[in-house]
Amino acid sequence: MLRIKNLHKAFDDFKAVDGAHLSVDKGQLVAVIGPNGAGKTTLFNLICGQLQPDKGQILLADEDIGKLPPHVICRKGIARSFQIANIFPRLSVFRNVQVSVLSQQKLSNKLFHPAAQLAVDETNHILDSVGLLDKKRDLAGSLSHGDKRILEIAIAMGNEPELLILDEPTAGMSPEETTTTMALIQRLAADQGLTILFCEHDMEVVFGVAQSIMVMQQGKTIVQDDPLTVRQNIEVQQAYLGDE
Amino acid sequence: MFGELIRQKSFGVSVAIFIMLLLAPSFLPRFYIYLMAVIFVTALLAMSLNLCVGHGMLFQFHHGVFYGVGAYTAGLLLVKTSLPWWIALIAGPLAAAFAGLLIGMFCIRLNRLYFGMLQISLGSLIWAIAFRWYDLTGGDDGIHGIPVPDFIASTTGSYFFVLIVTVICLLLMFLILKSPFGSTLQAIRDNPERCAAVGINVRHHQLITIVIATFFGGVAGILFVVVEGSIFPDLLFWTLSLEIFIMCLLGGWFTFAGPILGAAIIVSLRTFVGTYTEYWTLILGVILILLIFFLPEGIMGTNYRQLFRSRVKYNGEYQTE
Ligand SMILES: Nc1ncnc2c1ncn2[C@@H]1O[C@H](COP(=O)(O)OP(=O)(O)OP(=O)(O)O)[C@@H](O)[C@H]1O
Ligand SMILES: [Mg+2]
């Protein structure tokens, strides 16, 4: 469903993404790995419209979405979470998710109808499925780090995406939290037939869940293949696994 | 639609205050009735600004212009044409909203501070027109003795008119803030980048907010004409815009009713300390400094128990499910 061909993005002279290729098929769980600064976040920002590519194509079902603004890309079925918790700190947990559900239902511009009565079931359902229902009245800014990360995913779920992009969903989590979060992501993928693209530093996590892995280094795609093949790829071992 | 209102904790108190205000003319001296009408007008103006500033984080630095546009439109139509008075009073807010749309379309492309700077320049342009176009606007002198119908011309008549219109506008603003539009606006305030990522057209939403806010600013403008019977360029001058900005900060810009309190305090101070002393700007400056250092979230926005324990506060949201 998503094909990226020879993508480039430079900040001034620095080439953050410099020839990235990626293909994501419907229903797959695809991981992007690479050392710090490899350009993973930049790649996701390009896909979701936070940044615009200098060169190359981002094809979503044969349409080039490279030049579209974020809100339009979101409406095409791509939702994302961010590496650094990117939530609405002054709003309650419930409202955080409701905002995206309302947007999905095209109700964001509705005046004069209490928001408290709209999209309530859908929002509660999402909160329930990620395990935040009992905290729905808390202010999002007061949540623990782990819960903020989960809320990140819940907000993205509000858009009922076909493709969910997660930028280091377990960054900063304890090993137990990481395990539960990955289980949650797998469950969401299975239950809702989601296609998920994520990046992650924890190799165990990546090789455990991903069906396809793309390896990036210095902005370039080195290889994309199934986990077994990637593991055997010597180039990768030198580039990344070797220094463990 | 009104269920939301009645469920508010402060609903009872608000109704009690409203009834008191309705009865006020029967026991308060005329001067205080007039002063309260001025406070209502200013409170409505500050509330309309706070839709942008507090709920939308849009640095609407020159909101006073739209107040002025509303007042001038109504005033000029009343003086220079033979149109019925109510058309003039409706035209004021519409003209203000139109000016808000025009200026907003330019400003919205810029971020934060630059948004505010551009608005000050464009707003000053409108001030200059009112100031210079002597034949139409009376220039520096303005226009005085603007005729309004008898039933709203007297002190008590204008008081009731202003009170009722203000309350209706506050109700509308409350409902807007509680609507999906309002929720989304507050989400944009907290995190515009994330809002765009969940499919919200942020600029579009902000522009609609500006149009709504400038409409209500224009309503305040026509109420000024009703109370004072005059228009003059100071209504469009940037110092007024600064004053109402301070009212929002002082009362609590992340709260609903904060700007009303801010307006009451500043207008009372201005009346009793006197605008015409050179100390007025000094007083405003001191208030601003004290606010920034001690109550960055304003009188009503501060969680006082927490203030003394730690400086980390998350008390901006007044909405709870
Ligand atoms: N807005 C920007 N301006 C300038 N340089 C940037 C910008 N964003 C990213 N970079 C640089 O681009 C490179 C790639 O950054 P990116 O965040 O995409 O890496 P990453 O693979 O996500 O790394 P990490 O694993 O640490 O999250 C880094 O060297 C970074 O410093
Ligand atoms: Mg990153």
Tab-separated table of N, CA and C in Angstrom, chain B residues 136-237:
chain	number	residue	atom	x	y	z
B	136	LEU	N	-14.949	62.051	7.019
B	136	LEU	CA	-15.854	60.955	7.344
B	136	LEU	C	-15.920	60.725	8.847
B	137	THR	N	-14.763	60.667	9.484
B	137	THR	CA	-14.716	60.153	10.859
B	137	THR	C	-14.579	61.242	11.924
B	138	GLY	N	-14.408	62.463	11.495
B	138	GLY	CA	-14.174	63.518	12.469
B	138	GLY	C	-12.767	63.485	13.030
B	139	GLY	N	-11.895	62.682	12.409
B	139	GLY	CA	-10.480	62.654	12.783
B	139	GLY	C	-10.255	62.437	14.263
B	140	ASP	N	-9.327	63.225	14.789
B	140	ASP	CA	-8.919	63.118	16.181
B	140	ASP	C	-10.080	63.349	17.148
B	141	ASP	N	-10.982	64.236	16.791
B	141	ASP	CA	-12.089	64.577	17.688
B	141	ASP	C	-13.106	63.461	17.792
B	142	GLY	N	-13.227	62.679	16.723
B	142	GLY	CA	-14.269	61.663	16.690
B	142	GLY	C	-15.628	62.283	16.473
B	143	ILE	N	-16.644	61.509	16.796
B	143	ILE	CA	-18.011	61.984	16.640
B	143	ILE	C	-18.720	61.791	17.964
B	144	HIS	N	-19.423	62.807	18.397
B	144	HIS	CA	-20.085	62.712	19.707
B	144	HIS	C	-21.588	62.916	19.558
B	145	GLY	N	-22.316	62.523	20.581
B	145	GLY	CA	-23.765	62.684	20.553
B	145	GLY	C	-24.422	61.827	19.493
B	146	ILE	N	-23.935	60.577	19.337
B	146	ILE	CA	-24.538	59.683	18.348
B	146	ILE	C	-25.944	59.288	18.813
B	147	PRO	N	-26.945	59.472	17.924
B	147	PRO	CA	-28.321	59.221	18.366
B	147	PRO	C	-28.627	57.724	18.458
B	148	VAL	N	-29.095	57.293	19.624
B	148	VAL	CA	-29.619	55.934	19.757
B	148	VAL	C	-31.057	56.050	20.255
B	149	PRO	N	-31.882	55.034	20.022
B	149	PRO	CA	-33.288	55.124	20.427
B	149	PRO	C	-33.429	55.404	21.927
B	150	ASP	N	-34.530	56.040	22.278
B	150	ASP	CA	-34.726	56.476	23.664
B	150	ASP	C	-34.576	55.364	24.693
B	151	PHE	N	-35.143	54.180	24.367
B	151	PHE	CA	-35.187	53.145	25.409
B	151	PHE	C	-33.812	52.608	25.790
B	152	ILE	N	-32.795	52.869	24.944
B	152	ILE	CA	-31.452	52.480	25.363
B	152	ILE	C	-30.538	53.691	25.540
B	153	ALA	N	-31.104	54.886	25.508
B	153	ALA	CA	-30.271	56.078	25.614
B	153	ALA	C	-29.978	56.449	27.063
B	154	SER	N	-30.937	56.184	27.948
B	154	SER	CA	-30.742	56.578	29.348
B	154	SER	C	-29.688	55.678	30.002
B	155	THR	N	-29.214	56.107	31.180
B	155	THR	CA	-28.192	55.306	31.872
B	155	THR	C	-28.721	53.904	32.168
B	156	THR	N	-29.905	53.816	32.752
B	156	THR	CA	-30.438	52.480	33.065
B	156	THR	C	-30.804	51.727	31.798
B	157	GLY	N	-31.358	52.410	30.819
B	157	GLY	CA	-31.721	51.754	29.561
B	157	GLY	C	-30.504	51.111	28.924
B	158	SER	N	-29.420	51.881	28.831
B	158	SER	CA	-28.222	51.330	28.196
B	158	SER	C	-27.638	50.227	29.076
B	159	TYR	N	-27.751	50.396	30.390
B	159	TYR	CA	-27.243	49.364	31.298
B	159	TYR	C	-27.913	48.024	31.019
B	160	PHE	N	-29.238	48.035	30.954
B	160	PHE	CA	-29.950	46.770	30.718
B	160	PHE	C	-29.627	46.200	29.343
B	161	PHE	N	-29.575	47.089	28.354
B	161	PHE	CA	-29.277	46.623	27.004
B	161	PHE	C	-27.911	45.937	26.960
B	162	VAL	N	-26.927	46.625	27.544
B	162	VAL	CA	-25.561	46.090	27.544
B	162	VAL	C	-25.509	44.779	28.335
B	163	LEU	N	-26.173	44.770	29.480
B	163	LEU	CA	-26.162	43.560	30.313
B	163	LEU	C	-26.729	42.361	29.551
B	164	ILE	N	-27.898	42.560	28.937
B	164	ILE	CA	-28.542	41.439	28.240
B	164	ILE	C	-27.708	40.968	27.056
B	165	VAL	N	-27.243	41.931	26.251
B	165	VAL	CA	-26.451	41.526	25.079
B	165	VAL	C	-25.170	40.821	25.519
B	166	THR	N	-24.526	41.351	26.548
B	166	THR	CA	-23.288	40.723	27.027
B	166	THR	C	-23.551	39.299	27.491
B	167	VAL	N	-24.616	39.120	28.271
B	167	VAL	CA	-24.906	37.778	28.788
B	167	VAL	C	-25.183	36.805	27.636
B	168	ILE	N	-25.942	37.276	26.642
B	168	ILE	CA	-26.209	36.392	25.490
B	168	ILE	C	-24.896	36.010	24.801
B	169	CYS	N	-24.030	36.997	24.618
B	169	CYS	CA	-22.751	36.711	23.952
B	169	CYS	C	-21.909	35.742	24.774
B	170	LEU	N	-21.905	35.927	26.098
B	170	LEU	CA	-21.115	35.028	26.947
B	170	LEU	C	-21.652	33.601	26.856
B	171	LEU	N	-22.981	33.480	26.826
B	171	LEU	CA	-23.568	32.143	26.681
B	171	LEU	C	-23.134	31.500	25.373
B	172	LEU	N	-23.204	32.301	24.305
B	172	LEU	CA	-22.801	31.763	23.006
B	172	LEU	C	-21.338	31.318	23.025
B	173	MET	N	-20.485	32.161	23.611
B	173	MET	CA	-19.062	31.806	23.666
B	173	MET	C	-18.860	30.531	24.468
B	174	PHE	N	-19.620	30.430	25.560
B	174	PHE	CA	-19.493	29.235	26.394
B	174	PHE	C	-19.855	27.983	25.593
B	175	LEU	N	-20.965	28.081	24.864
B	175	LEU	CA	-21.394	26.924	24.078
B	175	LEU	C	-20.384	26.605	22.976
B	176	ILE	N	-19.828	27.654	22.380
B	176	ILE	CA	-18.816	27.421	21.334
B	176	ILE	C	-17.611	26.692	21.912
B	177	LEU	N	-17.182	27.127	23.110
B	177	LEU	CA	-15.995	26.491	23.694
B	177	LEU	C	-16.264	25.053	24.105
B	178	LYS	N	-17.520	24.754	24.399
B	178	LYS	CA	-17.863	23.385	24.787
B	178	LYS	C	-18.146	22.495	23.584
B	179	SER	N	-18.212	23.103	22.415
B	179	SER	CA	-18.555	22.329	21.214
B	179	SER	C	-17.308	21.622	20.685
B	180	PRO	N	-17.476	20.728	19.717
B	180	PRO	CA	-16.306	20.120	19.089
B	180	PRO	C	-15.356	21.180	18.535
B	181	PHE	N	-15.912	22.255	18.002
B	181	PHE	CA	-15.047	23.321	17.495
B	181	PHE	C	-14.144	23.858	18.607
B	182	GLY	N	-14.753	24.101	19.772
B	182	GLY	CA	-14.002	24.634	20.907
B	182	GLY	C	-12.970	23.657	21.438
B	183	SER	N	-13.357	22.399	21.557
B	183	SER	CA	-12.404	21.371	22.011
B	183	SER	C	-11.216	21.321	21.085
B	184	THR	N	-11.524	21.331	19.799
B	184	THR	CA	-10.454	21.247	18.806
B	184	THR	C	-9.556	22.471	18.899
B	185	LEU	N	-10.174	23.631	19.123
B	185	LEU	CA	-9.383	24.849	19.252
B	185	LEU	C	-8.406	24.741	20.419
B	186	GLN	N	-8.893	24.220	21.545
B	186	GLN	CA	-8.017	24.089	22.705
B	186	GLN	C	-6.929	23.049	22.455
B	187	ALA	N	-7.252	22.055	21.667
B	187	ALA	CA	-6.229	21.066	21.301
B	187	ALA	C	-5.169	21.730	20.418
B	188	ILE	N	-5.599	22.603	19.523
B	188	ILE	CA	-4.643	23.318	18.669
B	188	ILE	C	-3.748	24.206	19.528
B	189	ARG	N	-4.367	24.847	20.532
B	189	ARG	CA	-3.587	25.673	21.445
B	189	ARG	C	-2.470	24.843	22.084
B	190	ASP	N	-2.826	23.648	22.534
B	190	ASP	CA	-1.850	22.810	23.224
B	190	ASP	C	-0.795	22.271	22.278
B	191	ASN	N	-1.174	21.978	21.050
B	191	ASN	CA	-0.249	21.250	20.183
B	191	ASN	C	-0.719	21.272	18.716
B	192	PRO	N	-0.408	22.365	18.018
B	192	PRO	CA	-0.878	22.478	16.636
B	192	PRO	C	-0.325	21.375	15.734
B	193	GLU	N	0.928	21.000	15.945
B	193	GLU	CA	1.536	19.978	15.092
B	193	GLU	C	0.756	18.667	15.197
B	194	ARG	N	0.409	18.311	16.427
B	194	ARG	CA	-0.310	17.059	16.606
B	194	ARG	C	-1.703	17.141	15.987
B	195	CYS	N	-2.326	18.320	16.110
B	195	CYS	CA	-3.661	18.486	15.527
B	195	CYS	C	-3.631	18.263	14.025
B	196	ALA	N	-2.630	18.826	13.376
B	196	ALA	CA	-2.524	18.622	11.930
B	196	ALA	C	-2.368	17.135	11.639
B	197	ALA	N	-1.622	16.445	12.496
B	197	ALA	CA	-1.382	15.021	12.268
B	197	ALA	C	-2.629	14.173	12.509
B	198	VAL	N	-3.630	14.699	13.201
B	198	VAL	CA	-4.870	13.925	13.328
B	198	VAL	C	-5.935	14.421	12.343
B	199	GLY	N	-5.515	15.180	11.358
B	199	GLY	CA	-6.422	15.496	10.266
B	199	GLY	C	-7.140	16.829	10.390
B	200	ILE	N	-6.666	17.694	11.288
B	200	ILE	CA	-7.340	18.982	11.452
B	200	ILE	C	-6.622	20.048	10.625
B	201	ASN	N	-7.398	20.817	9.886
B	201	ASN	CA	-6.831	21.922	9.120
B	201	ASN	C	-6.636	23.098	10.070
B	202	VAL	N	-5.429	23.184	10.626
B	202	VAL	CA	-5.176	24.104	11.733
B	202	VAL	C	-5.416	25.565	11.351
B	203	ARG	N	-4.880	25.986	10.231
B	203	ARG	CA	-5.023	27.394	9.831
B	203	ARG	C	-6.487	27.784	9.617
B	204	HIS	N	-7.198	26.877	8.975
B	204	HIS	CA	-8.616	27.097	8.718
B	204	HIS	C	-9.373	27.279	10.039
B	205	HIS	N	-9.073	26.414	10.976
B	205	HIS	CA	-9.723	26.461	12.279
B	205	HIS	C	-9.393	27.771	13.003
B	206	GLN	N	-8.127	28.170	12.901
B	206	GLN	CA	-7.724	29.408	13.570
B	206	GLN	C	-8.383	30.616	12.927
B	207	LEU	N	-8.527	30.579	11.606
B	207	LEU	CA	-9.147	31.709	10.916
B	207	LEU	C	-10.618	31.842	11.336
B	208	ILE	N	-11.310	30.718	11.427
B	208	ILE	CA	-12.705	30.780	11.866
B	208	ILE	C	-12.769	31.353	13.288
B	209	THR	N	-11.829	30.944	14.127
B	209	THR	CA	-11.780	31.469	15.490
B	209	THR	C	-11.625	32.986	15.494
B	210	ILE	N	-10.735	33.478	14.642
B	210	ILE	CA	-10.516	34.922	14.576
B	210	ILE	C	-11.801	35.625	14.140
B	211	VAL	N	-12.488	35.055	13.154
B	211	VAL	CA	-13.724	35.679	12.681
B	211	VAL	C	-14.757	35.723	13.812
B	212	ILE	N	-14.892	34.627	14.546
B	212	ILE	CA	-15.844	34.596	15.653
B	212	ILE	C	-15.444	35.622	16.720
B	213	ALA	N	-14.167	35.633	17.063
B	213	ALA	CA	-13.690	36.535	18.125
B	213	ALA	C	-13.865	37.992	17.716
B	214	THR	N	-13.573	38.309	16.458
B	214	THR	CA	-13.702	39.701	16.037
B	214	THR	C	-15.183	40.099	15.928
B	215	PHE	N	-16.036	39.118	15.622
B	215	PHE	CA	-17.471	39.416	15.635
B	215	PHE	C	-17.891	39.876	17.028
B	216	PHE	N	-17.518	39.097	18.041
B	216	PHE	CA	-17.888	39.476	19.409
B	216	PHE	C	-17.193	40.776	19.835
B	217	GLY	N	-15.973	40.994	19.344
B	217	GLY	CA	-15.296	42.263	19.588
B	217	GLY	C	-16.116	43.409	19.013
B	218	GLY	N	-16.689	43.179	17.835
B	218	GLY	CA	-17.548	44.185	17.206
B	218	GLY	C	-18.823	44.425	17.996
B	219	VAL	N	-19.360	43.354	18.601
B	219	VAL	CA	-20.538	43.528	19.456
B	219	VAL	C	-20.185	44.458	20.615
B	220	ALA	N	-19.009	44.234	21.204
B	220	ALA	CA	-18.565	45.128	22.284
B	220	ALA	C	-18.478	46.558	21.770
B	221	GLY	N	-18.019	46.716	20.528
B	221	GLY	CA	-17.904	48.048	19.934
B	221	GLY	C	-19.238	48.774	19.840
B	222	ILE	N	-20.268	48.065	19.384
B	222	ILE	CA	-21.565	48.746	19.270
B	222	ILE	C	-22.129	49.046	20.671
B	223	LEU	N	-21.815	48.171	21.631
B	223	LEU	CA	-22.290	48.445	22.998
B	223	LEU	C	-21.622	49.709	23.540
B	224	PHE	N	-20.370	49.925	23.152
B	224	PHE	CA	-19.683	51.141	23.564
B	224	PHE	C	-20.431	52.364	23.041
B	225	VAL	N	-20.853	52.295	21.778
B	225	VAL	CA	-21.592	53.414	21.189
B	225	VAL	C	-22.887	53.657	21.958
B	226	VAL	N	-23.541	52.564	22.348
B	226	VAL	CA	-24.792	52.706	23.086
B	226	VAL	C	-24.544	53.382	24.437
B	227	VAL	N	-23.464	52.983	25.118
B	227	VAL	CA	-23.192	53.528	26.449
B	227	VAL	C	-22.677	54.956	26.384
B	228	GLU	N	-21.725	55.212	25.474
B	228	GLU	CA	-21.039	56.503	25.474
B	228	GLU	C	-21.604	57.477	24.455
B	229	GLY	N	-22.260	56.976	23.421
B	229	GLY	CA	-22.785	57.855	22.380
B	229	GLY	C	-21.700	58.553	21.582
B	230	SER	N	-20.474	58.002	21.601
B	230	SER	CA	-19.430	58.637	20.799
B	230	SER	C	-18.435	57.611	20.270
B	231	ILE	N	-17.692	58.053	19.248
B	231	ILE	CA	-16.598	57.243	18.716
B	231	ILE	C	-15.390	58.144	18.533
B	232	PHE	N	-14.202	57.612	18.762
B	232	PHE	CA	-12.969	58.382	18.564
B	232	PHE	C	-11.818	57.411	18.326
B	233	PRO	N	-10.727	57.911	17.712
B	233	PRO	CA	-9.660	57.007	17.252
B	233	PRO	C	-9.000	56.190	18.370
B	234	ASP	N	-9.080	56.664	19.614
B	234	ASP	CA	-8.459	55.898	20.698
B	234	ASP	C	-9.009	54.479	20.801
B	235	LEU	N	-10.261	54.295	20.316
B	235	LEU	CA	-10.853	52.953	20.334
B	235	LEU	C	-10.029	51.974	19.517
B	236	LEU	N	-9.300	52.504	18.527
B	236	LEU	CA	-8.524	51.647	17.626
B	236	LEU	C	-7.044	51.680	17.946
B	237	PHE	N	-6.673	52.396	19.012
B	237	PHE	CA	-5.251	52.586	19.284
B	237	PHE	C	-4.683	51.376	20.019
